Amino acid sequence: MLQPSWKHGTQGFVNEEEAWVVSRSEVLFHNLHVEVRDETVVIPGENQPRRWTVVGRKKAIVVAPVTLEGRFVLIHQARIPVRRWLWEFPAGQVDETKNPEPEQLRQTVLRELAEEAGYELTADGSLTYLGHYFPSQGFTDEENHLFVARPVHANHLGSQPEQAEAISEHREFSLDELRSMIANSEIQDANTLALFARMAARGIVR
């Protein structure tokens, strides 16, 4: 909650992007996936500029695939920065635009579900959107959009991940198995933890 001592600060405008004054933004590095910027920003309600290093990322999706039997599909993926193989829900960046429309998010979900896990929605399946979250807001503007896909079934092609991705397998887990993996810290991926928390808060899992 905002404190009255903030200079010029009001709850009404602090989360409006135009109220955050960026006086300088220098690109230090960029490639197809990330952009590192050195920025000077004035926070709403303050007068003193702050200097920050920001890693820009494309918008992304995370999807919890659920089979007709109520089992959750996870992939086992090598994550080079942390030197770990992690069990995760499928996820991926939206390549087409920095500000995707709902249909672009949906198409990215279906693509990643097929490529990473080798699954697809059944004929009567649907996607449920559960909002977005910021996975590491201290240094990156990455914004991940959360979905549940149900029911799903294996497609006829199998998983076809991109060459840069190291995915060793996919596997179906029961809700009890998934809950146990989270409780015992076997699942350490922020996307999977956040999506499970959102599903629990919405009453999708109990």
PDB file of C-alpha atoms in Angstrom:
ATOM      1  CA  MET A   1       0.000   0.000   0.000  1.00  0.00           C
ATOM      2  CA  LEU A   2       1.300   3.465  -0.862  1.00  0.00           C
ATOM      3  CA  GLN A   3       2.403   5.717   1.949  1.00  0.00           C
ATOM      4  CA  PRO A   4       1.186   9.363   2.015  1.00  0.00           C
ATOM      5  CA  SER A   5       4.812  10.526   2.313  1.00  0.00           C
ATOM      6  CA  TRP A   6       5.508   9.606  -1.300  1.00  0.00           C
ATOM      7  CA  LYS A   7       6.087  12.751  -3.353  1.00  0.00           C
ATOM      8  CA  HIS A   8       3.267  13.209  -5.842  1.00  0.00           C
ATOM      9  CA  GLY A   9       2.424   9.493  -5.568  1.00  0.00           C
ATOM     10  CA  THR A  10      -1.137   8.255  -5.933  1.00  0.00           C
ATOM     11  CA  GLN A  11      -2.530   4.756  -6.245  1.00  0.00           C
ATOM     12  CA  GLY A  12      -4.343   5.819  -9.378  1.00  0.00           C
ATOM     13  CA  PHE A  13      -1.351   6.148 -11.661  1.00  0.00           C
ATOM     14  CA  VAL A  14       1.633   4.222 -10.284  1.00  0.00           C
ATOM     15  CA  ASN A  15       1.024   1.209 -12.552  1.00  0.00           C
ATOM     16  CA  GLU A  16       0.317   3.237 -15.687  1.00  0.00           C
ATOM     17  CA  GLU A  17       3.362   2.742 -17.905  1.00  0.00           C
ATOM     18  CA  GLU A  18       3.450   6.350 -19.098  1.00  0.00           C
ATOM     19  CA  ALA A  19       3.877   7.532 -15.496  1.00  0.00           C
ATOM     20  CA  TRP A  20       7.295   5.842 -15.322  1.00  0.00           C
ATOM     21  CA  VAL A  21       9.707   8.367 -16.858  1.00  0.00           C
ATOM     22  CA  VAL A  22      12.594   6.738 -18.743  1.00  0.00           C
ATOM     23  CA  SER A  23      15.161   9.491 -19.284  1.00  0.00           C
ATOM     24  CA  ARG A  24      17.831   7.210 -20.753  1.00  0.00           C
ATOM     25  CA  SER A  25      17.892   3.713 -22.215  1.00  0.00           C
ATOM     26  CA  GLU A  26      21.095   2.315 -23.726  1.00  0.00           C
ATOM     27  CA  VAL A  27      21.141  -1.131 -25.332  1.00  0.00           C
ATOM     28  CA  LEU A  28      24.252  -2.980 -24.172  1.00  0.00           C
ATOM     29  CA  PHE A  29      23.528  -6.303 -25.889  1.00  0.00           C
ATOM     30  CA  HIS A  30      20.777  -7.952 -27.885  1.00  0.00           C
ATOM     31  CA  ASN A  31      20.018 -11.084 -29.872  1.00  0.00           C
ATOM     32  CA  LEU A  32      16.847 -12.858 -30.959  1.00  0.00           C
ATOM     33  CA  HIS A  33      15.895 -13.766 -27.389  1.00  0.00           C
ATOM     34  CA  VAL A  34      17.136 -11.058 -24.985  1.00  0.00           C
ATOM     35  CA  GLU A  35      18.035  -7.370 -24.862  1.00  0.00           C
ATOM     36  CA  VAL A  36      20.154  -5.937 -22.053  1.00  0.00           C
ATOM     37  CA  ARG A  37      19.542  -2.251 -21.359  1.00  0.00           C
ATOM     38  CA  ASP A  38      21.156   0.274 -19.014  1.00  0.00           C
ATOM     39  CA  GLU A  39      18.297   2.600 -18.044  1.00  0.00           C
ATOM     40  CA  THR A  40      17.661   5.684 -15.933  1.00  0.00           C
ATOM     41  CA  VAL A  41      14.090   5.796 -14.663  1.00  0.00           C
ATOM     42  CA  VAL A  42      12.028   8.058 -12.405  1.00  0.00           C
ATOM     43  CA  ILE A  43       9.518   6.001 -10.424  1.00  0.00           C
ATOM     44  CA  PRO A  44       5.999   7.483 -10.079  1.00  0.00           C
ATOM     45  CA  GLY A  45       5.802   9.455  -6.837  1.00  0.00           C
ATOM     46  CA  GLU A  46       9.540  10.170  -6.745  1.00  0.00           C
ATOM     47  CA  ASN A  47      11.798  12.870  -8.154  1.00  0.00           C
ATOM     48  CA  GLN A  48      15.148  11.111  -7.846  1.00  0.00           C
ATOM     49  CA  PRO A  49      16.131   9.110 -10.954  1.00  0.00           C
ATOM     50  CA  ARG A  50      17.292   5.519 -10.484  1.00  0.00           C
ATOM     51  CA  ARG A  51      19.721   3.636 -12.699  1.00  0.00           C
ATOM     52  CA  TRP A  52      18.916  -0.005 -13.455  1.00  0.00           C
ATOM     53  CA  THR A  53      20.083  -2.833 -15.705  1.00  0.00           C
ATOM     54  CA  VAL A  54      17.063  -4.417 -17.387  1.00  0.00           C
ATOM     55  CA  VAL A  55      16.943  -7.628 -19.396  1.00  0.00           C
ATOM     56  CA  GLY A  56      14.210  -7.372 -22.006  1.00  0.00           C
ATOM     57  CA  ARG A  57      12.433 -10.569 -23.015  1.00  0.00           C
ATOM     58  CA  LYS A  58       9.604 -11.504 -25.350  1.00  0.00           C
ATOM     59  CA  LYS A  59       6.232 -12.367 -23.871  1.00  0.00           C
ATOM     60  CA  ALA A  60       5.883 -16.078 -23.180  1.00  0.00           C
ATOM     61  CA  ILE A  61       3.323 -18.761 -22.407  1.00  0.00           C
ATOM     62  CA  VAL A  62       3.252 -21.645 -19.939  1.00  0.00           C
ATOM     63  CA  VAL A  63       0.720 -24.448 -20.333  1.00  0.00           C
ATOM     64  CA  ALA A  64      -0.470 -27.215 -18.005  1.00  0.00           C
ATOM     65  CA  PRO A  65      -1.608 -30.061 -20.276  1.00  0.00           C
ATOM     66  CA  VAL A  66      -4.186 -32.312 -18.608  1.00  0.00           C
ATOM     67  CA  THR A  67      -5.293 -35.645 -20.067  1.00  0.00           C
ATOM     68  CA  LEU A  68      -8.824 -37.024 -20.017  1.00  0.00           C
ATOM     69  CA  GLU A  69      -7.757 -39.151 -17.029  1.00  0.00           C
ATOM     70  CA  GLY A  70      -6.660 -36.039 -15.126  1.00  0.00           C
ATOM     71  CA  ARG A  71      -2.915 -36.611 -15.516  1.00  0.00           C
ATOM     72  CA  PHE A  72      -0.507 -33.700 -16.041  1.00  0.00           C
ATOM     73  CA  VAL A  73       2.078 -33.752 -18.836  1.00  0.00           C
ATOM     74  CA  LEU A  74       5.549 -32.469 -17.918  1.00  0.00           C
ATOM     75  CA  ILE A  75       8.774 -32.348 -19.914  1.00  0.00           C
ATOM     76  CA  HIS A  76      12.286 -33.072 -18.626  1.00  0.00           C
ATOM     77  CA  GLN A  77      14.553 -30.305 -19.866  1.00  0.00           C
ATOM     78  CA  ALA A  78      18.224 -29.402 -19.406  1.00  0.00           C
ATOM     79  CA  ARG A  79      18.644 -25.848 -18.126  1.00  0.00           C
ATOM     80  CA  ILE A  80      22.195 -24.718 -18.814  1.00  0.00           C
ATOM     81  CA  PRO A  81      22.326 -21.597 -16.547  1.00  0.00           C
ATOM     82  CA  VAL A  82      21.538 -23.656 -13.425  1.00  0.00           C
ATOM     83  CA  ARG A  83      23.204 -26.908 -14.597  1.00  0.00           C
ATOM     84  CA  ARG A  84      20.072 -28.944 -13.884  1.00  0.00           C
ATOM     85  CA  TRP A  85      17.604 -31.239 -15.618  1.00  0.00           C
ATOM     86  CA  LEU A  86      14.194 -29.955 -14.512  1.00  0.00           C
ATOM     87  CA  TRP A  87      10.646 -31.256 -14.754  1.00  0.00           C
ATOM     88  CA  GLU A  88       8.520 -28.456 -16.186  1.00  0.00           C
ATOM     89  CA  PHE A  89       5.245 -27.621 -17.860  1.00  0.00           C
ATOM     90  CA  PRO A  90       5.789 -26.796 -21.560  1.00  0.00           C
ATOM     91  CA  ALA A  91       6.544 -23.131 -22.186  1.00  0.00           C
ATOM     92  CA  GLY A  92       7.817 -20.838 -24.915  1.00  0.00           C
ATOM     93  CA  GLN A  93       8.182 -17.315 -26.197  1.00  0.00           C
ATOM     94  CA  VAL A  94       5.795 -15.529 -28.552  1.00  0.00           C
ATOM     95  CA  ASP A  95       7.972 -14.831 -31.583  1.00  0.00           C
ATOM     96  CA  GLU A  96       5.634 -12.786 -33.761  1.00  0.00           C
ATOM     97  CA  THR A  97       5.232  -9.605 -31.698  1.00  0.00           C
ATOM     98  CA  LYS A  98       6.154  -7.910 -28.419  1.00  0.00           C
ATOM     99  CA  ASN A  99       2.468  -7.262 -27.661  1.00  0.00           C
ATOM    100  CA  PRO A 100       0.571 -10.430 -28.604  1.00  0.00           C
ATOM    101  CA  GLU A 101      -3.165 -10.594 -29.023  1.00  0.00           C
ATOM    102  CA  PRO A 102      -5.100 -13.434 -27.318  1.00  0.00           C
ATOM    103  CA  GLU A 103      -5.152 -15.492 -30.519  1.00  0.00           C
ATOM    104  CA  GLN A 104      -1.367 -15.223 -30.861  1.00  0.00           C
ATOM    105  CA  LEU A 105      -0.969 -16.446 -27.293  1.00  0.00           C
ATOM    106  CA  ARG A 106      -3.324 -19.333 -28.049  1.00  0.00           C
ATOM    107  CA  GLN A 107      -1.412 -20.346 -31.173  1.00  0.00           C
ATOM    108  CA  THR A 108       1.862 -20.248 -29.233  1.00  0.00           C
ATOM    109  CA  VAL A 109       0.355 -22.543 -26.585  1.00  0.00           C
ATOM    110  CA  LEU A 110      -0.705 -25.076 -29.209  1.00  0.00           C
ATOM    111  CA  ARG A 111       2.683 -24.893 -30.928  1.00  0.00           C
ATOM    112  CA  GLU A 112       4.703 -25.417 -27.748  1.00  0.00           C
ATOM    113  CA  LEU A 113       2.387 -28.188 -26.579  1.00  0.00           C
ATOM    114  CA  ALA A 114       3.012 -30.055 -29.836  1.00  0.00           C
ATOM    115  CA  GLU A 115       6.720 -29.299 -30.219  1.00  0.00           C
ATOM    116  CA  GLU A 116       7.895 -29.856 -26.650  1.00  0.00           C
ATOM    117  CA  ALA A 117       5.545 -32.590 -25.440  1.00  0.00           C
ATOM    118  CA  GLY A 118       4.034 -34.124 -28.562  1.00  0.00           C
ATOM    119  CA  TYR A 119       0.464 -33.522 -27.367  1.00  0.00           C
ATOM    120  CA  GLU A 120      -2.579 -31.719 -28.731  1.00  0.00           C
ATOM    121  CA  LEU A 121      -6.074 -30.812 -27.643  1.00  0.00           C
ATOM    122  CA  THR A 122      -8.758 -33.411 -28.235  1.00  0.00           C
ATOM    123  CA  ALA A 123     -11.580 -32.469 -30.603  1.00  0.00           C
ATOM    124  CA  ASP A 124     -13.643 -31.119 -27.704  1.00  0.00           C
ATOM    125  CA  GLY A 125     -10.663 -29.764 -25.727  1.00  0.00           C
ATOM    126  CA  SER A 126     -10.187 -26.139 -24.716  1.00  0.00           C
ATOM    127  CA  LEU A 127      -7.652 -23.681 -23.353  1.00  0.00           C
ATOM    128  CA  THR A 128      -8.305 -21.799 -20.110  1.00  0.00           C
ATOM    129  CA  TYR A 129      -6.414 -18.560 -19.591  1.00  0.00           C
ATOM    130  CA  LEU A 130      -5.268 -17.886 -16.006  1.00  0.00           C
ATOM    131  CA  GLY A 131      -3.618 -14.486 -16.379  1.00  0.00           C
ATOM    132  CA  HIS A 132       0.085 -13.682 -16.320  1.00  0.00           C
ATOM    133  CA  TYR A 133       2.918 -13.233 -13.849  1.00  0.00           C
ATOM    134  CA  PHE A 134       6.464 -11.830 -13.692  1.00  0.00           C
ATOM    135  CA  PRO A 135       8.997 -14.643 -13.020  1.00  0.00           C
ATOM    136  CA  SER A 136      11.970 -12.491 -11.992  1.00  0.00           C
ATOM    137  CA  GLN A 137      10.878  -8.866 -11.833  1.00  0.00           C
ATOM    138  CA  GLY A 138      14.089  -7.661 -10.158  1.00  0.00           C
ATOM    139  CA  PHE A 139      16.030  -7.717 -13.414  1.00  0.00           C
ATOM    140  CA  THR A 140      13.791  -8.671 -16.338  1.00  0.00           C
ATOM    141  CA  ASP A 141      10.526  -7.465 -17.868  1.00  0.00           C
ATOM    142  CA  GLU A 142       9.639 -11.040 -18.843  1.00  0.00           C
ATOM    143  CA  GLU A 143       5.873 -11.634 -18.681  1.00  0.00           C
ATOM    144  CA  ASN A 144       4.555 -15.177 -18.777  1.00  0.00           C
ATOM    145  CA  HIS A 145       0.944 -16.001 -19.606  1.00  0.00           C
ATOM    146  CA  LEU A 146      -0.562 -19.068 -17.937  1.00  0.00           C
ATOM    147  CA  PHE A 147      -2.883 -21.610 -19.558  1.00  0.00           C
ATOM    148  CA  VAL A 148      -4.522 -24.954 -18.848  1.00  0.00           C
ATOM    149  CA  ALA A 149      -5.120 -27.239 -21.847  1.00  0.00           C
ATOM    150  CA  ARG A 150      -7.665 -30.020 -21.310  1.00  0.00           C
ATOM    151  CA  PRO A 151      -8.194 -32.659 -22.286  1.00  0.00           C
ATOM    152  CA  VAL A 152      -5.088 -33.410 -24.328  1.00  0.00           C
ATOM    153  CA  HIS A 153      -3.783 -36.561 -25.972  1.00  0.00           C
ATOM    154  CA  ALA A 154      -0.560 -37.597 -27.685  1.00  0.00           C
ATOM    155  CA  ASN A 155      -0.372 -36.525 -31.332  1.00  0.00           C
ATOM    156  CA  HIS A 156       0.839 -38.762 -34.168  1.00  0.00           C
ATOM    157  CA  LEU A 157       4.145 -36.921 -34.666  1.00  0.00           C
ATOM    158  CA  GLY A 158       5.583 -37.029 -31.173  1.00  0.00           C
ATOM    159  CA  SER A 159       7.631 -34.223 -29.647  1.00  0.00           C
ATOM    160  CA  GLN A 160       9.741 -32.147 -32.034  1.00  0.00           C
ATOM    161  CA  PRO A 161      11.621 -29.579 -29.918  1.00  0.00           C
ATOM    162  CA  GLU A 162      13.808 -26.911 -31.472  1.00  0.00           C
ATOM    163  CA  GLN A 163      17.450 -27.816 -31.957  1.00  0.00           C
ATOM    164  CA  ALA A 164      18.577 -25.469 -29.176  1.00  0.00           C
ATOM    165  CA  GLU A 165      16.305 -27.186 -26.643  1.00  0.00           C
ATOM    166  CA  ALA A 166      17.493 -30.256 -24.729  1.00  0.00           C
ATOM    167  CA  ILE A 167      14.321 -32.161 -23.818  1.00  0.00           C
ATOM    168  CA  SER A 168      14.982 -35.783 -22.916  1.00  0.00           C
ATOM    169  CA  GLU A 169      11.423 -37.008 -22.339  1.00  0.00           C
ATOM    170  CA  HIS A 170       7.868 -36.183 -21.419  1.00  0.00           C
ATOM    171  CA  ARG A 171       5.797 -38.002 -18.842  1.00  0.00           C
ATOM    172  CA  GLU A 172       2.280 -37.991 -17.407  1.00  0.00           C
ATOM    173  CA  PHE A 173       1.908 -37.495 -13.645  1.00  0.00           C
ATOM    174  CA  SER A 174      -1.116 -37.831 -11.400  1.00  0.00           C
ATOM    175  CA  LEU A 175      -2.169 -34.852  -9.315  1.00  0.00           C
ATOM    176  CA  ASP A 176      -0.853 -36.554  -6.175  1.00  0.00           C
ATOM    177  CA  GLU A 177       2.502 -37.211  -7.850  1.00  0.00           C
ATOM    178  CA  LEU A 178       2.719 -33.609  -9.046  1.00  0.00           C
ATOM    179  CA  ARG A 179       1.808 -32.255  -5.623  1.00  0.00           C
ATOM    180  CA  SER A 180       4.443 -34.490  -3.993  1.00  0.00           C
ATOM    181  CA  MET A 181       7.122 -33.343  -6.460  1.00  0.00           C
ATOM    182  CA  ILE A 182       6.341 -29.732  -5.631  1.00  0.00           C
ATOM    183  CA  ALA A 183       6.273 -30.329  -1.868  1.00  0.00           C
ATOM    184  CA  ASN A 184       9.601 -32.198  -1.982  1.00  0.00           C
ATOM    185  CA  SER A 185      11.302 -29.561  -4.164  1.00  0.00           C
ATOM    186  CA  GLU A 186      11.707 -31.972  -7.054  1.00  0.00           C
ATOM    187  CA  ILE A 187      10.048 -29.320  -9.203  1.00  0.00           C
ATOM    188  CA  GLN A 188      12.092 -26.120  -9.053  1.00  0.00           C
ATOM    189  CA  ASP A 189      10.896 -24.335 -12.180  1.00  0.00           C
ATOM    190  CA  ALA A 190       9.199 -21.009 -11.413  1.00  0.00           C
ATOM    191  CA  ASN A 191       6.753 -21.322 -14.314  1.00  0.00           C
ATOM    192  CA  THR A 192       5.490 -24.693 -13.141  1.00  0.00           C
ATOM    193  CA  LEU A 193       5.223 -23.556  -9.530  1.00  0.00           C
ATOM    194  CA  ALA A 194       3.388 -20.371 -10.502  1.00  0.00           C
ATOM    195  CA  LEU A 195       0.941 -22.153 -12.770  1.00  0.00           C
ATOM    196  CA  PHE A 196       0.193 -24.797 -10.146  1.00  0.00           C
ATOM    197  CA  ALA A 197      -0.405 -22.030  -7.568  1.00  0.00           C
ATOM    198  CA  ARG A 198      -2.758 -20.214  -9.940  1.00  0.00           C
ATOM    199  CA  MET A 199      -4.665 -23.443 -10.656  1.00  0.00           C
ATOM    200  CA  ALA A 200      -4.975 -24.092  -6.934  1.00  0.00           C
ATOM    201  CA  ALA A 201      -6.201 -20.552  -6.281  1.00  0.00           C
ATOM    202  CA  ARG A 202      -8.833 -20.927  -9.025  1.00  0.00           C
ATOM    203  CA  GLY A 203      -9.990 -24.308  -7.668  1.00  0.00           C
ATOM    204  CA  ILE A 204      -8.857 -26.193 -10.782  1.00  0.00           C
ATOM    205  CA  VAL A 205      -6.760 -28.495  -8.601  1.00  0.00           C
ATOM    206  CA  ARG A 206      -7.694 -29.373  -5.020  1.00  0.00           C
TER     207      ARG A 206
END
